[in-house]
Amino acid sequence: MKKRTASYKLAIILAVTLCANSARAQLTYPPETQKWDADQLGNHRAVLQVNTDQKEVQVTIPWRNRWVEANQQVIIVDSASNKQIAPSSYLWMNTESGGLRFKPVSGKGVYYVYYLPYQMGGRSRNYPDAIYLKNAVSAPAKVVQQVAGNSKGVTVARFDAVDKYNSNDPMEMIGTVAEVNSFVRRNGNTAYYLFPELREFPIKMESNLPQRWLMKGKSTSKLEGKGQKGEFYAFQLGLWSPKQELHDIQISFSDFKTNDGAMISANNLNCINTQGTDYTGKSMTLQVDVPKDKVQALWCGIQIPENIAAGTYHGVVTVKPKNAAAKQVNVEIQVSNASGEVSSVDQPWKMTRLPWLNSTLAQKNTVVAPYTAIELKADSTLHILGREVKLHASGFPKQISTFFTPELTEISSKANKLLFEPLHFHFYNASDGKEIQLKASGIQFQTKSEGEYRWTAKNESSDLTMEVEGTLEFDGYMHYVVKLTALKDLSLKDATMHIPMMPDKTDYFMGLGQKGGKRPDQLSWKWDVAHKNQDGGWIGAVDAGLQFSLRDEHYSRPLNTNFYLQKPLVLPQSWGNENKGGIDIGLKGKSVLVNSYSGARELKKGDVLYYNFNLLITPFHPINTEAQWNERYYHAYKPVDSVVASGSNVINIHHGNEINPYINYPFIATKEMKQYIDQAHDKGLKVKIYNTVREVSNRVYELYPLRSLGTEVFSPGKGGGYSWLQEHVGKNYIAAWYVPQFKDAAIINSGMNRWHNYYVEGMNWLVDHIGIDGIYLDDVAFDRVTMKRIKRVLTKNGKPGLIDLHSANQYNKSDGFNNSANLYLEHFPYINRLWFGEYFDYENNKPDFFLTEVSGIPFGLMGEMLQDGGNPWRGMLYGMTNRMPYQKLTPADLWKAWDQFGIKGSKMIGYWSPNIPVKTDNDKVLTTVYSRAGKAMVAIASWAERDVAVKLAIDWEKLGIDPGKAKLSAPLIPNFQNGAQFKPGDTIPVEKNKGILLIIE
């Protein structure tokens, strides 16, 4: 027993030693060189010193690790020969310790016991899964006392981790059952216990008490910390009950005072677990329940004012479960003068950024350029940039019009009307099949501001009332809350919403299981939320269109990009109606009708249904061709001089490199990032960084405060993934992208939550302190509320605030068969450029697919190609190239051709415009013209089944060129085309799947 006691003393000494280093262990950057190959041996080992000649020895290893199970396999390695040794027998294996017998093949020396070895599984190197090795036969779950202990001459010298980041710090070294029982006996048999804890020691375990708490013996009701003026000082309260579940935890704070009367108001304190502000700016009250025998971390903090006196401030924190007596913790904070070198939030490892979770920064719905304030005109007509909405007495749109030219380069005075008739609802009584007639009371405006107009209307009958609340925002987003109330018991045959559209504004469609392209003559669709991320679609022409999406009051944004099936859409009770609902689209009379129906149902008097829906009016603004020609992207972290030499002038810094190592957490190598951006700015370049919220790195400083919020920030899931996640996060999460070089293992964000507030504040900090010029979004997991906020902070004070959006093709099983453009259309008003690249097929799709799903043009955007470098000839029809630098065929030569022609300042006239001045005589060979005074560049691209020769039909008057003096040439562009000369009337050879670029002058 003495030897076993000595081993346990070793663990205690280890815990004390680790305390000094744990606070900054997470900060290690770049990641340390690992001491051994963890993917072969695991992350943890016990170092044994064998000083005996016995042929077989026994050892007890007190690892205090919550993840060791009874059937866990260990690997023993002889340090002298580096040979692996299998244990002779497993005496026991459990979370507290393990008992082993083995044969030391080299006799005396050092032996390593790797006690959590795993093998790598998973679908790829970026989505690994650590599978922990198991014994063929489980050892007994309990310690067998008669064989416990070490052989004479065998000691546990120390415990190692493969690096500091993987070590079990003091907050992860479990207390033993005996220690827990002893603690309870010594501290009274109360309903629950509080463990005040410093910010440097985040509470990490849910099902175990850390040895650090139990070593103190007596429970303490006092916490002493040190903070600085102007700092947010965070601290924790660990709550644990061995007796009962604790319900609805309430936390309150006293004022904090010094002995000489200086005071910090209680209003400066809060607990992120019980109160906060959601991502829309609304106050939140959170209910915290603590299951029996589980540990709940309560993260509290005090905002220390900058202008108070230094000194020691005393206050009281009161914790009161609904079903147990209150307990108090005395908190003492020694406040010193700030160093002046850095601000509070510049030290995030101190949890100084936790207030960002409750930020309302940029929440006010102010107008963002290039949009203009909403104007109310006569007849309840609301005018926004390039569009207007005329309202009907019912509250729904009577007419929606746009004023864009067919080329989409300008706003004109000619209205492009979308609706054939007003949008309207029908409700049919099942008893007689007749429509229930509702009388409209007219609209009443409730809110009138530059950025938003809101109105209400009531539609009544003796059977039903339909209360309508509509909102129009400055970017063309319309949101409707439609509350239907039964005034009597009622059987409905059907409830439908009709959007009757002008046929000439319904050329294209995407959504509801249809890839982007020409609208089918008839479309019939049914709800299937378990498998399909579909609740609406986009229908329109290039110069006028409408996206519609059907919701109810229970709508929750689903996960996307590989994870839809783990958190799909919630079927709307109204529209879905137990999957009886659906949407039919087709010609009816003289209109193309979008008929959204919900089917038969029974309503009791007083029943309420919400037939909510959203509309987006497209395009959002004219296409900005000048930005497309001027801003040339370089998508890699390379020396600034090499970027300049490439002809690029906007750099995208992805994650997974030396200055932005960790995914969606660009707050680690900030000094290096700023140096690079400053250097780029000196050369006239802009720099954008990868940063979104779909997932977040395991290296996030605030990981454990976020985990304390349950599934608010991190989505629930099956766990697994990279070994660090399994050993330090544990369970109930979804493992995401992993970068082996930086051991960066991401966790999926749950959707709409307070991390978005942090995200906005973080973006603001990056603009102010690092000088970023914008962000690169790799798919999007937030909604338009957050998008508007980040656009505001990115563009403040005249900053460029460039945002480009990349998406892999979402039309697949894992993503729920949605279209990337349809999925992200609500963000397009704030995007500068699209990069819809991965898994988009540029060879085997038609021009209408390019136009709607890839180019962004019908929405006022332009884009670039990615997959396999794209098709440069077809891309030129839409003003698209691929990006520098890593694809085999770069755009460098095309850019030079652009500049030699003088594309800057030209007018782009696409094949979709009736004003196109140059056409071919083959309808599968299309043209786009870039026109300037006395000169034009004509992009020709083919979808013909074979090589063809085409003749050009040229409207010389539209071109402004004298045909008698005109010259046609194909300039030499390496890897694109050979040089050639032509005369007007000549046939032009065009290769299959390719094209040609002509200059007419």
mmCIF file of C-alpha atoms in Angstrom, residues 233-556:
data_model
loop_
_atom_site.group_PDB
_atom_site.id
_atom_site.type_symbol
_atom_site.label_atom_id
_atom_site.label_comp_id
_atom_site.label_asym_id
_atom_site.label_seq_id
_atom_site.Cartn_x
_atom_site.Cartn_y
_atom_site.Cartn_z
ATOM 1 C CA TYR A 233 -12.645 40.211 -15.038
ATOM 2 C CA ALA A 234 -14.158 36.743 -15.465
ATOM 3 C CA PHE A 235 -14.534 34.089 -12.801
ATOM 4 C CA GLN A 236 -16.442 30.845 -12.391
ATOM 5 C CA LEU A 237 -18.702 29.089 -9.960
ATOM 6 C CA GLY A 238 -18.793 25.310 -10.186
ATOM 7 C CA LEU A 239 -22.149 23.900 -9.088
ATOM 8 C CA TRP A 240 -22.496 20.228 -8.115
ATOM 9 C CA SER A 241 -25.108 18.211 -6.283
ATOM 10 C CA PRO A 242 -24.643 14.547 -5.316
ATOM 11 C CA LYS A 243 -28.263 14.379 -4.129
ATOM 12 C CA GLN A 244 -30.721 15.896 -6.572
ATOM 13 C CA GLU A 245 -31.311 17.766 -9.788
ATOM 14 C CA LEU A 246 -31.198 21.520 -9.301
ATOM 15 C CA HIS A 247 -33.773 23.598 -11.167
ATOM 16 C CA ASP A 248 -33.779 27.112 -12.600
ATOM 17 C CA ILE A 249 -30.566 28.499 -11.123
ATOM 18 C CA GLN A 250 -30.781 32.225 -10.318
ATOM 19 C CA ILE A 251 -27.687 34.359 -9.793
ATOM 20 C CA SER A 252 -27.575 37.826 -8.270
ATOM 21 C CA PHE A 253 -24.733 40.197 -7.433
ATOM 22 C CA SER A 254 -24.121 42.827 -4.820
ATOM 23 C CA ASP A 255 -22.253 46.065 -5.405
ATOM 24 C CA PHE A 256 -18.497 45.635 -5.039
ATOM 25 C CA LYS A 257 -16.892 48.058 -2.557
ATOM 26 C CA THR A 258 -13.535 48.896 -1.055
ATOM 27 C CA ASN A 259 -13.061 49.559 2.648
ATOM 28 C CA ASP A 260 -12.803 53.296 1.943
ATOM 29 C CA GLY A 261 -16.107 53.449 0.038
ATOM 30 C CA ALA A 262 -15.175 53.175 -3.651
ATOM 31 C CA MET A 263 -17.782 51.120 -5.493
ATOM 32 C CA ILE A 264 -18.421 49.110 -8.651
ATOM 33 C CA SER A 265 -22.154 48.827 -9.241
ATOM 34 C CA ALA A 266 -23.826 45.425 -9.376
ATOM 35 C CA ASN A 267 -24.983 46.444 -12.864
ATOM 36 C CA ASN A 268 -21.390 45.839 -13.976
ATOM 37 C CA LEU A 269 -21.695 42.112 -13.240
ATOM 38 C CA ASN A 270 -23.413 39.351 -15.125
ATOM 39 C CA CYS A 271 -23.477 35.610 -15.738
ATOM 40 C CA ILE A 272 -23.489 34.470 -19.364
ATOM 41 C CA ASN A 273 -25.269 31.256 -18.402
ATOM 42 C CA THR A 274 -28.385 32.901 -17.010
ATOM 43 C CA GLN A 275 -28.785 36.147 -18.929
ATOM 44 C CA GLY A 276 -27.704 37.775 -22.161
ATOM 45 C CA THR A 277 -28.626 39.379 -25.468
ATOM 46 C CA ASP A 278 -29.446 37.270 -28.488
ATOM 47 C CA TYR A 279 -28.008 37.834 -31.962
ATOM 48 C CA THR A 280 -30.960 40.024 -32.940
ATOM 49 C CA GLY A 281 -30.442 42.354 -29.968
ATOM 50 C CA LYS A 282 -33.225 41.002 -27.758
ATOM 51 C CA SER A 283 -32.703 40.306 -24.053
ATOM 52 C CA MET A 284 -32.495 36.653 -23.030
ATOM 53 C CA THR A 285 -33.238 34.884 -19.768
ATOM 54 C CA LEU A 286 -31.763 31.393 -19.793
ATOM 55 C CA GLN A 287 -32.919 28.552 -17.621
ATOM 56 C CA VAL A 288 -30.104 26.522 -16.124
ATOM 57 C CA ASP A 289 -30.913 23.116 -14.645
ATOM 58 C CA VAL A 290 -28.170 20.941 -13.215
ATOM 59 C CA PRO A 291 -28.668 17.151 -13.248
ATOM 60 C CA LYS A 292 -27.704 15.143 -10.213
ATOM 61 C CA ASP A 293 -23.978 14.360 -10.029
ATOM 62 C CA LYS A 294 -23.173 16.716 -12.914
ATOM 63 C CA VAL A 295 -20.916 19.758 -12.723
ATOM 64 C CA GLN A 296 -22.227 23.038 -14.126
ATOM 65 C CA ALA A 297 -19.821 25.890 -14.740
ATOM 66 C CA LEU A 298 -21.368 29.333 -14.244
ATOM 67 C CA TRP A 299 -19.231 31.955 -15.957
ATOM 68 C CA CYS A 300 -19.575 35.332 -14.288
ATOM 69 C CA GLY A 301 -17.697 38.556 -14.691
ATOM 70 C CA ILE A 302 -17.341 42.146 -13.629
ATOM 71 C CA GLN A 303 -16.625 45.043 -15.956
ATOM 72 C CA ILE A 304 -14.103 47.090 -14.019
ATOM 73 C CA PRO A 305 -14.539 50.784 -14.866
ATOM 74 C CA GLU A 306 -11.506 52.639 -16.164
ATOM 75 C CA ASN A 307 -12.012 55.625 -13.886
ATOM 76 C CA ILE A 308 -12.228 53.995 -10.469
ATOM 77 C CA ALA A 309 -9.588 53.973 -7.761
ATOM 78 C CA ALA A 310 -7.216 51.056 -7.501
ATOM 79 C CA GLY A 311 -7.857 48.863 -4.486
ATOM 80 C CA THR A 312 -9.443 45.667 -3.241
ATOM 81 C CA TYR A 313 -13.153 45.399 -3.989
ATOM 82 C CA HIS A 314 -15.402 43.034 -2.059
ATOM 83 C CA GLY A 315 -18.777 41.713 -3.184
ATOM 84 C CA VAL A 316 -21.167 38.824 -2.837
ATOM 85 C CA VAL A 317 -22.536 36.489 -5.486
ATOM 86 C CA THR A 318 -25.715 34.662 -4.520
ATOM 87 C CA VAL A 319 -26.731 31.408 -6.166
ATOM 88 C CA LYS A 320 -30.320 30.235 -5.691
ATOM 89 C CA PRO A 321 -31.763 27.084 -7.257
ATOM 90 C CA LYS A 322 -35.545 27.047 -7.369
ATOM 91 C CA ASN A 323 -35.668 23.858 -5.309
ATOM 92 C CA ALA A 324 -32.833 24.457 -2.822
ATOM 93 C CA ALA A 325 -31.545 27.045 -0.399
ATOM 94 C CA ALA A 326 -29.420 29.964 -1.558
ATOM 95 C CA LYS A 327 -25.660 29.981 -1.101
ATOM 96 C CA GLN A 328 -23.277 32.909 -1.226
ATOM 97 C CA VAL A 329 -19.727 33.342 -2.461
ATOM 98 C CA ASN A 330 -17.563 36.225 -1.276
ATOM 99 C CA VAL A 331 -15.549 37.587 -4.181
ATOM 100 C CA GLU A 332 -12.535 39.808 -3.673
ATOM 101 C CA ILE A 333 -10.899 41.485 -6.653
ATOM 102 C CA GLN A 334 -7.686 43.393 -6.286
ATOM 103 C CA VAL A 335 -7.857 46.126 -8.944
ATOM 104 C CA SER A 336 -4.588 47.602 -10.161
ATOM 105 C CA ASN A 337 -3.863 50.384 -12.615
ATOM 106 C CA ALA A 338 -3.941 49.171 -16.219
ATOM 107 C CA SER A 339 -0.549 48.748 -17.839
ATOM 108 C CA GLY A 340 -1.559 50.958 -20.755
ATOM 109 C CA GLU A 341 0.153 48.645 -23.243
ATOM 110 C CA VAL A 342 -2.910 46.679 -24.270
ATOM 111 C CA SER A 343 -6.628 46.982 -23.774
ATOM 112 C CA SER A 344 -8.682 44.434 -21.929
ATOM 113 C CA VAL A 345 -9.985 42.686 -25.036
ATOM 114 C CA ASP A 346 -6.459 42.341 -26.429
ATOM 115 C CA GLN A 347 -5.837 39.586 -23.871
ATOM 116 C CA PRO A 348 -8.523 37.041 -24.765
ATOM 117 C CA TRP A 349 -6.758 34.230 -22.900
ATOM 118 C CA LYS A 350 -8.020 36.019 -19.776
ATOM 119 C CA MET A 351 -11.613 35.602 -21.032
ATOM 120 C CA THR A 352 -11.831 39.370 -21.441
ATOM 121 C CA ARG A 353 -13.962 39.015 -24.580
ATOM 122 C CA LEU A 354 -16.864 37.175 -22.970
ATOM 123 C CA PRO A 355 -18.959 40.400 -23.013
ATOM 124 C CA TRP A 356 -18.796 40.184 -26.814
ATOM 125 C CA LEU A 357 -21.351 37.373 -26.534
ATOM 126 C CA ASN A 358 -23.954 39.954 -25.523
ATOM 127 C CA SER A 359 -22.929 42.716 -27.925
ATOM 128 C CA THR A 360 -25.453 44.810 -29.858
ATOM 129 C CA LEU A 361 -22.812 46.403 -32.092
ATOM 130 C CA ALA A 362 -24.161 47.474 -35.530
ATOM 131 C CA GLN A 363 -27.599 46.165 -34.672
ATOM 132 C CA LYS A 364 -29.457 49.313 -35.766
ATOM 133 C CA ASN A 365 -30.928 48.753 -39.218
ATOM 134 C CA THR A 366 -29.182 51.642 -40.937
ATOM 135 C CA VAL A 367 -28.853 51.761 -44.719
ATOM 136 C CA VAL A 368 -25.705 50.199 -46.162
ATOM 137 C CA ALA A 369 -24.175 51.440 -49.435
ATOM 138 C CA PRO A 370 -25.038 51.261 -52.287
ATOM 139 C CA TYR A 371 -28.620 51.134 -51.069
ATOM 140 C CA THR A 372 -30.816 54.161 -50.505
ATOM 141 C CA ALA A 373 -33.384 55.006 -47.875
ATOM 142 C CA ILE A 374 -36.901 53.665 -48.362
ATOM 143 C CA GLU A 375 -39.294 56.243 -49.779
ATOM 144 C CA LEU A 376 -43.062 56.142 -49.293
ATOM 145 C CA LYS A 377 -44.902 57.400 -52.351
ATOM 146 C CA ALA A 378 -48.583 57.787 -53.166
ATOM 147 C CA ASP A 379 -50.927 54.771 -53.118
ATOM 148 C CA SER A 380 -48.883 52.976 -50.454
ATOM 149 C CA THR A 381 -45.956 52.484 -52.808
ATOM 150 C CA LEU A 382 -42.560 51.900 -51.247
ATOM 151 C CA HIS A 383 -39.496 52.695 -53.362
ATOM 152 C CA ILE A 384 -36.015 51.252 -52.783
ATOM 153 C CA LEU A 385 -32.880 51.113 -54.930
ATOM 154 C CA GLY A 386 -34.020 50.057 -58.415
ATOM 155 C CA ARG A 387 -37.289 48.528 -57.156
ATOM 156 C CA GLU A 388 -40.677 49.381 -55.725
ATOM 157 C CA VAL A 389 -43.536 47.629 -53.945
ATOM 158 C CA LYS A 390 -47.140 48.781 -54.189
ATOM 159 C CA LEU A 391 -49.204 47.454 -51.294
ATOM 160 C CA HIS A 392 -52.769 46.107 -51.477
ATOM 161 C CA ALA A 393 -55.376 46.762 -48.782
ATOM 162 C CA SER A 394 -54.873 43.136 -47.662
ATOM 163 C CA GLY A 395 -51.305 43.989 -46.649
ATOM 164 C CA PHE A 396 -49.757 41.902 -49.441
ATOM 165 C CA PRO A 397 -47.977 43.231 -52.562
ATOM 166 C CA LYS A 398 -50.306 44.549 -55.247
ATOM 167 C CA GLN A 399 -47.375 45.005 -57.623
ATOM 168 C CA ILE A 400 -43.619 44.543 -57.445
ATOM 169 C CA SER A 401 -41.479 46.259 -60.059
ATOM 170 C CA THR A 402 -37.820 46.657 -60.845
ATOM 171 C CA PHE A 403 -36.170 49.369 -62.951
ATOM 172 C CA PHE A 404 -32.979 47.707 -64.151
ATOM 173 C CA THR A 405 -31.848 47.737 -67.772
ATOM 174 C CA PRO A 406 -31.708 44.356 -69.534
ATOM 175 C CA GLU A 407 -27.906 44.488 -69.379
ATOM 176 C CA LEU A 408 -28.207 45.015 -65.615
ATOM 177 C CA THR A 409 -25.513 47.683 -65.668
ATOM 178 C CA GLU A 410 -27.851 50.598 -64.960
ATOM 179 C CA ILE A 411 -31.127 51.666 -63.361
ATOM 180 C CA SER A 412 -33.692 53.067 -65.790
ATOM 181 C CA SER A 413 -37.131 54.692 -65.527
ATOM 182 C CA LYS A 414 -38.907 51.770 -67.228
ATOM 183 C CA ALA A 415 -40.758 49.462 -64.853
ATOM 184 C CA ASN A 416 -40.297 45.697 -65.118
ATOM 185 C CA LYS A 417 -43.522 44.446 -63.519
ATOM 186 C CA LEU A 418 -43.355 41.086 -61.758
ATOM 187 C CA LEU A 419 -46.940 40.434 -60.694
ATOM 188 C CA PHE A 420 -49.871 39.710 -63.015
ATOM 189 C CA GLU A 421 -52.259 40.119 -60.071
ATOM 190 C CA PRO A 422 -51.734 40.955 -56.364
ATOM 191 C CA LEU A 423 -50.301 38.230 -54.167
ATOM 192 C CA HIS A 424 -53.225 36.703 -52.264
ATOM 193 C CA PHE A 425 -54.504 33.830 -50.133
ATOM 194 C CA HIS A 426 -57.475 31.483 -50.649
ATOM 195 C CA PHE A 427 -59.233 29.495 -47.899
ATOM 196 C CA TYR A 428 -61.784 26.882 -48.955
ATOM 197 C CA ASN A 429 -64.493 25.477 -46.706
ATOM 198 C CA ALA A 430 -64.602 21.681 -46.837
ATOM 199 C CA SER A 431 -68.355 21.562 -46.228
ATOM 200 C CA ASP A 432 -69.333 23.220 -49.507
ATOM 201 C CA GLY A 433 -66.016 23.739 -51.294
ATOM 202 C CA LYS A 434 -66.624 27.468 -51.448
ATOM 203 C CA GLU A 435 -63.989 30.080 -50.775
ATOM 204 C CA ILE A 436 -64.224 31.932 -47.473
ATOM 205 C CA GLN A 437 -64.383 35.608 -48.372
ATOM 206 C CA LEU A 438 -62.197 37.861 -46.226
ATOM 207 C CA LYS A 439 -62.729 41.589 -46.028
ATOM 208 C CA ALA A 440 -59.560 43.707 -45.943
ATOM 209 C CA SER A 441 -59.422 46.602 -43.492
ATOM 210 C CA GLY A 442 -56.510 48.387 -45.199
ATOM 211 C CA ILE A 443 -52.899 48.815 -44.163
ATOM 212 C CA GLN A 444 -51.567 50.751 -41.205
ATOM 213 C CA PHE A 445 -47.877 51.677 -41.093
ATOM 214 C CA GLN A 446 -46.322 50.862 -37.726
ATOM 215 C CA THR A 447 -42.691 51.704 -38.449
ATOM 216 C CA LYS A 448 -41.232 54.184 -40.895
ATOM 217 C CA SER A 449 -37.463 54.475 -41.014
ATOM 218 C CA GLU A 450 -34.791 54.771 -43.667
ATOM 219 C CA GLY A 451 -33.958 51.106 -43.388
ATOM 220 C CA GLU A 452 -37.313 49.480 -42.674
ATOM 221 C CA TYR A 453 -41.037 49.988 -43.126
ATOM 222 C CA ARG A 454 -43.491 47.800 -41.219
ATOM 223 C CA TRP A 455 -47.252 47.679 -41.632
ATOM 224 C CA THR A 456 -50.244 45.680 -40.473
ATOM 225 C CA ALA A 457 -53.557 44.761 -42.026
ATOM 226 C CA LYS A 458 -56.519 42.708 -40.913
ATOM 227 C CA ASN A 459 -58.653 40.481 -43.157
ATOM 228 C CA GLU A 460 -61.869 39.192 -41.594
ATOM 229 C CA SER A 461 -64.835 36.913 -42.113
ATOM 230 C CA SER A 462 -67.263 35.168 -39.779
ATOM 231 C CA ASP A 463 -65.114 32.029 -39.987
ATOM 232 C CA LEU A 464 -61.526 33.296 -39.932
ATOM 233 C CA THR A 465 -59.365 36.308 -39.284
ATOM 234 C CA MET A 466 -56.060 36.757 -41.081
ATOM 235 C CA GLU A 467 -53.781 39.283 -39.414
ATOM 236 C CA VAL A 468 -50.939 40.403 -41.634
ATOM 237 C CA GLU A 469 -47.705 42.035 -40.555
ATOM 238 C CA GLY A 470 -45.398 42.950 -43.404
ATOM 239 C CA THR A 471 -41.893 44.365 -43.453
ATOM 240 C CA LEU A 472 -39.816 45.771 -46.294
ATOM 241 C CA GLU A 473 -36.130 46.506 -45.788
ATOM 242 C CA PHE A 474 -33.896 48.759 -47.845
ATOM 243 C CA ASP A 475 -32.215 45.867 -49.691
ATOM 244 C CA GLY A 476 -35.405 44.291 -51.055
ATOM 245 C CA TYR A 477 -36.110 41.771 -48.312
ATOM 246 C CA MET A 478 -39.778 41.343 -47.369
ATOM 247 C CA HIS A 479 -40.937 39.375 -44.336
ATOM 248 C CA TYR A 480 -44.550 38.476 -43.682
ATOM 249 C CA VAL A 481 -46.116 37.174 -40.481
ATOM 250 C CA VAL A 482 -49.559 35.856 -41.408
ATOM 251 C CA LYS A 483 -51.601 34.855 -38.374
ATOM 252 C CA LEU A 484 -54.706 32.825 -39.177
ATOM 253 C CA THR A 485 -57.249 32.391 -36.339
ATOM 254 C CA ALA A 486 -60.323 30.165 -36.458
ATOM 255 C CA LEU A 487 -63.421 31.926 -35.085
ATOM 256 C CA LYS A 488 -65.391 28.666 -34.989
ATOM 257 C CA ASP A 489 -64.831 24.953 -35.475
ATOM 258 C CA LEU A 490 -63.980 24.629 -39.138
ATOM 259 C CA SER A 491 -62.985 22.078 -41.775
ATOM 260 C CA LEU A 492 -60.740 23.510 -44.477
ATOM 261 C CA LYS A 493 -60.500 21.839 -47.848
ATOM 262 C CA ASP A 494 -57.335 23.810 -48.589
ATOM 263 C CA ALA A 495 -55.434 26.982 -47.792
ATOM 264 C CA THR A 496 -53.300 28.430 -50.573
ATOM 265 C CA MET A 497 -51.100 31.396 -51.346
ATOM 266 C CA HIS A 498 -50.980 32.539 -54.958
ATOM 267 C CA ILE A 499 -48.148 34.529 -56.516
ATOM 268 C CA PRO A 500 -49.409 35.216 -60.071
ATOM 269 C CA MET A 501 -46.426 36.372 -62.129
ATOM 270 C CA MET A 502 -45.943 38.001 -65.518
ATOM 271 C CA PRO A 503 -44.849 35.199 -67.888
ATOM 272 C CA ASP A 504 -41.977 37.255 -69.340
ATOM 273 C CA LYS A 505 -40.474 37.514 -65.820
ATOM 274 C CA THR A 506 -40.430 33.773 -65.159
ATOM 275 C CA ASP A 507 -37.796 32.579 -67.620
ATOM 276 C CA TYR A 508 -35.598 30.978 -64.966
ATOM 277 C CA PHE A 509 -36.078 28.973 -61.786
ATOM 278 C CA MET A 510 -34.009 27.318 -59.083
ATOM 279 C CA GLY A 511 -34.957 25.553 -55.876
ATOM 280 C CA LEU A 512 -37.530 22.914 -54.877
ATOM 281 C CA GLY A 513 -35.343 20.180 -56.330
ATOM 282 C CA GLN A 514 -34.597 22.034 -59.582
ATOM 283 C CA LYS A 515 -31.086 23.032 -60.576
ATOM 284 C CA GLY A 516 -30.807 26.611 -61.737
ATOM 285 C CA GLY A 517 -31.839 27.147 -65.323
ATOM 286 C CA LYS A 518 -34.843 27.489 -67.557
ATOM 287 C CA ARG A 519 -38.113 27.180 -65.673
ATOM 288 C CA PRO A 520 -39.881 23.884 -66.394
ATOM 289 C CA ASP A 521 -43.365 24.175 -67.866
ATOM 290 C CA GLN A 522 -44.823 22.447 -64.814
ATOM 291 C CA LEU A 523 -43.353 21.842 -61.381
ATOM 292 C CA SER A 524 -44.957 19.906 -58.531
ATOM 293 C CA TRP A 525 -43.157 19.711 -55.193
ATOM 294 C CA LYS A 526 -43.897 18.222 -51.759
ATOM 295 C CA TRP A 527 -42.270 18.798 -48.381
ATOM 296 C CA ASP A 528 -39.526 16.372 -47.275
ATOM 297 C CA VAL A 529 -37.578 18.197 -44.573
ATOM 298 C CA ALA A 530 -35.906 15.032 -43.271
ATOM 299 C CA HIS A 531 -33.925 14.761 -46.486
ATOM 300 C CA LYS A 532 -34.222 18.054 -48.367
ATOM 301 C CA ASN A 533 -33.238 21.575 -47.398
ATOM 302 C CA GLN A 534 -36.044 23.023 -49.468
ATOM 303 C CA ASP A 535 -38.731 25.505 -48.431
ATOM 304 C CA GLY A 536 -38.901 27.781 -51.481
ATOM 305 C CA GLY A 537 -37.237 28.893 -54.689
ATOM 306 C CA TRP A 538 -36.309 31.764 -56.958
ATOM 307 C CA ILE A 539 -38.265 32.560 -60.102
ATOM 308 C CA GLY A 540 -37.530 35.402 -62.476
ATOM 309 C CA ALA A 541 -35.751 36.971 -65.380
ATOM 310 C CA VAL A 542 -32.326 38.608 -65.351
ATOM 311 C CA ASP A 543 -33.715 42.086 -64.709
ATOM 312 C CA ALA A 544 -36.547 41.110 -62.312
ATOM 313 C CA GLY A 545 -37.115 38.144 -60.029
ATOM 314 C CA LEU A 546 -38.522 36.959 -56.753
ATOM 315 C CA GLN A 547 -37.360 34.471 -54.163
ATOM 316 C CA PHE A 548 -40.066 33.039 -51.920
ATOM 317 C CA SER A 549 -39.626 30.844 -48.837
ATOM 318 C CA LEU A 550 -42.328 29.376 -46.596
ATOM 319 C CA ARG A 551 -41.928 29.452 -42.812
ATOM 320 C CA ASP A 552 -43.885 29.421 -39.578
ATOM 321 C CA GLU A 553 -43.206 30.675 -36.057
ATOM 322 C CA HIS A 554 -41.057 27.624 -35.271
ATOM 323 C CA TYR A 555 -38.540 28.171 -38.068
ATOM 324 C CA SER A 556 -34.955 27.375 -37.091
#
